[in-house]
XYZ file of N, CA and C in Angstrom:
285
model
N -15.628 127.434 22.766
C -15.639 127.344 24.217
C -14.626 128.272 24.866
N -13.511 128.529 24.150
C -12.494 129.366 24.736
C -12.988 130.836 24.836
N -13.985 131.145 24.036
C -14.477 132.524 24.031
C -15.587 132.726 25.024
N -15.971 131.657 25.711
C -17.067 131.786 26.685
C -16.605 132.503 27.959
N -17.467 133.292 28.483
C -17.166 133.989 29.736
C -17.941 133.393 30.864
N -17.476 133.609 32.059
C -18.216 133.160 33.219
C -19.300 134.108 33.562
N -20.387 133.597 33.975
C -21.462 134.471 34.438
C -21.134 134.975 35.808
N -21.793 136.006 36.234
C -21.610 136.560 37.560
C -21.938 135.552 38.647
N -22.986 134.756 38.427
C -23.430 133.739 39.414
C -22.334 132.665 39.531
N -21.754 132.233 38.400
C -20.717 131.263 38.500
C -19.498 131.796 39.255
N -19.165 133.010 38.950
C -18.008 133.641 39.635
C -18.287 133.773 41.106
N -19.485 134.173 41.460
C -19.825 134.304 42.915
C -19.781 132.929 43.604
N -20.290 131.868 42.921
C -20.279 130.554 43.498
C -18.850 130.075 43.753
N -17.943 130.287 42.749
C -16.550 129.890 42.891
C -15.923 130.679 44.051
N -16.227 131.974 44.090
C -15.714 132.794 45.155
C -16.195 132.338 46.523
N -17.455 131.956 46.590
C -18.031 131.468 47.830
C -17.327 130.142 48.280
N -17.059 129.235 47.326
C -16.360 128.012 47.620
C -14.979 128.283 48.155
N -14.271 129.214 47.543
C -12.933 129.545 48.005
C -12.986 130.154 49.436
N -13.936 131.012 49.643
C -14.100 131.615 50.984
C -14.359 130.558 52.051
N -15.188 129.589 51.686
C -15.462 128.476 52.662
C -14.205 127.663 52.963
N -13.480 127.374 51.883
C -12.271 126.592 52.119
C -11.238 127.408 52.952
N -11.080 128.651 52.632
C -10.152 129.494 53.403
C -10.604 129.610 54.851
N -11.896 129.682 55.102
C -12.359 129.763 56.487
C -12.063 128.461 57.218
N -12.309 127.334 56.562
C -12.000 126.047 57.183
C -10.497 125.946 57.493
N -9.690 126.366 56.510
C -8.237 126.310 56.667
C -7.803 127.228 57.798
N -8.396 128.400 57.896
C -8.094 129.337 58.931
C -8.386 128.709 60.327
N -9.546 128.043 60.427
C -9.892 127.375 61.666
C -8.865 126.258 61.998
N -8.484 125.512 61.007
C -7.532 124.469 61.228
C -6.185 125.018 61.682
N -5.780 126.090 61.009
C -4.508 126.746 61.396
C -4.539 127.246 62.817
N -5.683 127.828 63.221
C -5.828 128.355 64.572
C -5.773 127.169 65.577
N -6.399 126.063 65.250
C -6.373 124.929 66.150
C -4.950 124.351 66.283
N -4.211 124.344 65.131
C -2.816 123.886 65.207
C -1.987 124.853 66.005
N -2.223 126.155 65.926
C -1.499 127.113 66.689
C -1.740 126.938 68.185
N -3.017 126.646 68.489
C -3.308 126.383 69.919
C -2.607 125.128 70.399
N -2.567 124.108 69.596
C -1.832 122.898 69.953
C -0.348 123.161 70.134
N 0.233 123.978 69.317
C 1.639 124.339 69.398
C 1.932 125.060 70.697
N 1.015 125.966 71.050
C 1.159 126.683 72.336
C 1.089 125.736 73.518
N 0.138 124.805 73.431
C -0.007 123.831 74.505
C 1.232 122.941 74.603
N 1.795 122.555 73.443
C 3.022 121.719 73.454
C 4.179 122.514 74.050
N 4.235 123.826 73.687
C 5.348 124.656 74.254
C 5.236 124.686 75.751
N 3.993 124.797 76.251
C 3.804 124.801 77.700
C 4.214 123.472 78.329
N 3.898 122.368 77.631
C 4.270 121.077 78.146
C 5.791 120.903 78.149
N 6.448 121.456 77.199
C 7.920 121.345 77.107
C 8.535 122.065 78.317
N 7.985 123.234 78.651
C 8.489 123.991 79.792
C 8.274 123.222 81.065
N 7.058 122.607 81.209
C 6.772 121.784 82.369
C 7.735 120.562 82.427
N 7.998 119.953 81.298
C 8.873 118.777 81.274
C 10.295 119.164 81.714
N 10.756 120.348 81.262
C 12.108 120.764 81.700
C 12.128 120.973 83.199
N 11.078 121.593 83.777
C 11.018 121.755 85.204
C 10.909 120.425 85.927
N 10.152 119.531 85.388
C 10.045 118.180 86.001
C 11.353 117.450 85.977
N 12.087 117.567 84.836
C 13.409 116.888 84.755
C 14.371 117.443 85.766
N 14.319 118.758 86.054
C 15.198 119.344 87.071
C 14.824 118.799 88.403
N 13.521 118.705 88.650
C 13.096 118.190 89.974
C 13.496 116.730 90.142
N 13.399 115.958 89.114
C 13.823 114.549 89.135
C 15.292 114.397 89.427
N 16.102 115.272 88.770
C 17.549 115.252 89.046
C 17.809 115.559 90.520
N 17.105 116.504 91.060
C 17.278 116.877 92.465
C 16.888 115.706 93.341
N 15.812 115.093 93.049
C 15.365 113.954 93.853
C 16.347 112.772 93.753
N 16.874 112.557 92.550
C 17.850 111.464 92.392
C 19.084 111.691 93.289
N 19.534 112.895 93.290
C 20.732 113.184 94.145
C 20.410 113.045 95.606
N 19.223 113.425 96.022
C 18.817 113.255 97.440
C 18.657 111.787 97.777
N 18.088 110.999 96.846
C 17.866 109.582 97.100
C 19.225 108.886 97.183
N 20.146 109.284 96.291
C 21.500 108.679 96.307
C 22.158 108.940 97.637
N 22.028 110.159 98.166
C 22.597 110.479 99.450
C 22.009 109.625 100.543
N 20.696 109.437 100.469
C 20.057 108.567 101.487
C 20.448 107.106 101.359
N 20.684 106.661 100.114
C 21.094 105.297 99.941
C 22.540 105.068 100.427
N 23.355 106.110 100.307
C 24.765 105.984 100.738
C 24.961 106.039 102.205
N 23.993 106.562 102.937
C 24.131 106.659 104.424
C 24.378 105.289 105.078
N 23.598 104.297 104.857
C 23.861 102.998 105.518
C 25.185 102.397 105.126
N 25.642 102.605 103.893
C 26.914 102.097 103.467
C 28.030 102.791 104.270
N 27.909 104.076 104.470
C 28.928 104.816 105.203
C 28.885 104.368 106.689
N 27.767 104.115 107.207
C 27.688 103.610 108.581
C 28.303 102.250 108.708
N 28.016 101.414 107.748
C 28.581 100.076 107.756
C 30.125 100.106 107.661
N 30.589 100.948 106.754
C 32.043 101.138 106.662
C 32.643 101.644 107.928
N 31.937 102.573 108.591
C 32.435 103.059 109.887
C 32.422 101.964 110.926
N 31.418 101.116 110.981
C 31.367 100.007 111.916
C 32.502 99.036 111.675
N 32.739 98.679 110.381
C 33.813 97.750 110.052
C 35.164 98.350 110.440
N 35.351 99.663 110.175
C 36.617 100.282 110.548
C 36.818 100.259 112.057
N 35.768 100.552 112.784
C 35.844 100.557 114.237
C 36.190 99.148 114.749
N 35.563 98.138 114.169
C 35.819 96.750 114.634
C 37.278 96.375 114.342
N 37.738 96.747 113.155
C 39.144 96.424 112.806
C 40.084 97.129 113.777
N 39.809 98.389 114.042
C 40.665 99.137 114.956
C 40.611 98.565 116.355
N 39.476 98.123 116.783
C 39.366 97.497 118.138
C 40.136 96.186 118.214
N 39.999 95.358 117.167
C 40.707 94.089 117.142
C 42.204 94.329 117.088
N 42.622 95.265 116.199
C 44.029 95.585 116.088
C 44.595 96.117 117.419
N 43.802 96.982 118.068
C 44.244 97.553 119.374
C 44.319 96.459 120.398
N 43.366 95.529 120.390
C 43.413 94.430 121.354
C 44.617 93.510 121.117
N 44.881 93.227 119.843
C 46.053 92.383 119.576
C 47.363 93.100 119.947
N 47.438 94.384 119.677
C 48.664 95.118 120.026
C 48.791 95.176 121.556
N 47.660 95.393 122.217
C 47.719 95.430 123.718
C 48.085 94.042 124.256
N 47.595 92.985 123.640
C 47.955 91.622 124.128
C 49.413 91.366 123.888
N 49.945 91.752 122.680
C 51.345 91.523 122.390
C 52.261 92.330 123.342
N 51.884 93.539 123.627
C 52.635 94.391 124.532
C 52.670 93.761 125.938
N 51.500 93.324 126.386
C 51.411 92.743 127.732
C 52.144 91.396 127.789
N 52.192 90.643 126.695
C 52.891 89.354 126.664
C 54.382 89.626 126.662
N 54.859 90.671 126.011
C 56.256 90.968 125.966
C 56.729 91.489 127.343
N 55.947 92.295 127.988
C 56.351 92.851 129.257
C 56.031 91.841 130.311
């Protein structure tokens, strides 16, 4: 059996099988490469989206802080008015 040779038909059939496998593998590799390109595009879009989200977060934070600042200003004004009234009353009571 070790001395047996392959016939041309057997060799052609094996070669044909290898060619079919390589073609399928080539198609698979091409589809994987397309997927990688699509994923790379998605990564770029995600980076851009994250930057936009950070921008929106800072703007929302500024909008949320506005009422707090107004409330603080109102409280400060009320305290100043009460203190001014008390000081005015004490001065008028002394004089």
